[in-house]
Amino acid sequence: IVGSIGAVSAGLDLGKEGPLVHIGSCIASLLGQGGPDNYRLKWRWLRYFNNDRDRRDIITAGCSSGVCAAFRSPVGGVLFALEEVATWWRSALLWRTFFSTAVVVVVLRAFIEICNSGNCGLFGTGGLIIFDVSDVKVSYQAMDIIPVIIIGIIGGLLGSLYNHLLHKILRLYNLINQKGKLHKLLLALSVSLFTSVCQYCLPFLAQCKACDPSFPEVCPTNDRSGNFKQFNCPDGYYNDLATLLLTTNDDAVRNIFSSNTPSEFQYTSILIFFTLYCILGLFTFGIAVPSGLFLPIILMGSGYGRLLSMLLGSYTNLDQGLYAVLGAASLMAGSMRMTVSVCVIFLELTNNLLLLPITMIVLLIAKTVGDSFNPSIYEIILELKGLPFLDANPEPWMRNLTVGELANAKSPAVTLSGVEKVSRIVDVLKNTTHNAFPIVDQDVLVPGTVVTGATELHGLILRAHLVQALKKKWFLAEKRRTEDWEVQEKFNWVELSERELKIEQVAVTH
């Protein structure tokens, strides 16, 4: 939380949305476990989360709450969890995540009311709709579909290119970060310094624009609030590039999404803005600070969307601000490959339902184009981090593999017998890191014959269950199989769902 606050307020090209997803998941995980390992609460009601399925469910609810808090988007949060986070979805999970996001919105609404009454001081006021474009009358004709399709294609191409380049840079950053804390710190400081220099120096390249008397806001302005930054311009003029760069990322998005402003920004300023955020978007993600991908991609996409509308000029009827919204949506679909959740998040962000048809077209085209080049950015990061994520469908080449071919591929699996010595179990647990062990009996009688050379696989036993058995000192003097009722008498389901106990904590004498 502290890192995210520092990174966002430093003006780095990263969003609070990604960290908020993690923060929501962390809070949910801590609640489900009763706190950190050393100081865990042992309340009776917490035992209901003491199994893998419910723990996954509560973390999914925490994640959707984080998205909801970031975008003020309750339905978008639920769909994000469904589309991107949960490996297995159940109908019960749907209403649980929906309930979580509903609570988040109610709490947000309460704080917004407090702030609107002037009790938040420097924090000012907020709104439930972050980038409101509801005042725009969206009217489009058949010919407007062509530029919309172009936006989708460019979004898919740019998104896949961004994924490709980010993959290369993240591999380089991994090598730098592995060298130690000093290298991590120097890398983060270098990116921060480069960002600050660019944001301050580049507005000098822009030409001053005269304030339009029809502007509803004060122009120009130099203080904390206000859109039209005077920067280096004389009175009565403002610097449009400083307006975009010398402000918070949220305000920059609001400015570039703003509707009915065809003459507010110059072509060269938007071009510089887009180029800068493409560079910063690549170099900022991956440094040792909590960072999200949502906002950098929205900034890049809105820049090229607005740029395209300026190039098309009188050939289109759509507002420049709406082109920026569509550009942001297309780049998100082109990079993250999400469709339904991004569509709903953008509708809840902009509060304009008339955008629905063209947003859907843009998202589908961008995702299709992006998928033909490389996987989504999330899959690339999963692969880079080496996280053990099992895909829903196997790779095509796996379909023809047999178990026999796999047997020689790696070192033999560590197996246990159906009836096993305590010393062997302790030895295996201390010398391996596996989470489960196959139970295999050798030289078993083949059913229906008198041949005894078969190998029988009974199933898997979890490391946690073996540790529980050792902790309870449930050993037998004679070599025999135990009955089901004996096990049920000895262990209850709460104990079997425990995962925290380690073999080093169990004392087994000679």
CSV table of C-alpha atoms in Angstrom, one decimal, residues 189-204 231 245-246 276 280:
chain,number,residue,atom,x,y,z
A,189,LEU,CA,15.7,5.5,-9.4
A,190,SER,CA,16.9,5.7,-13.0
A,191,VAL,CA,13.4,5.2,-14.4
A,192,SER,CA,11.9,7.7,-11.9
A,193,LEU,CA,14.6,10.3,-12.8
A,194,PHE,CA,14.0,9.7,-16.6
A,195,THR,CA,10.3,10.1,-16.1
A,196,SER,CA,10.6,13.4,-14.2
A,197,VAL,CA,13.1,14.9,-16.7
A,198,CYS,CA,10.8,13.9,-19.7
A,199,GLN,CA,7.6,15.3,-18.0
A,200,TYR,CA,9.3,18.6,-17.2
A,201,CYS,CA,11.4,19.2,-20.3
A,202,LEU,CA,9.1,18.0,-23.1
A,203,PRO,CA,6.4,20.7,-22.6
A,204,PHE,CA,9.0,23.3,-23.7
A,231,PHE,CA,3.8,26.6,-17.6
A,245,LEU,CA,2.1,15.7,-18.4
A,246,LEU,CA,2.2,18.0,-15.3
A,276,LEU,CA,6.5,9.4,-24.4
A,280,LEU,CA,7.5,5.0,-20.3
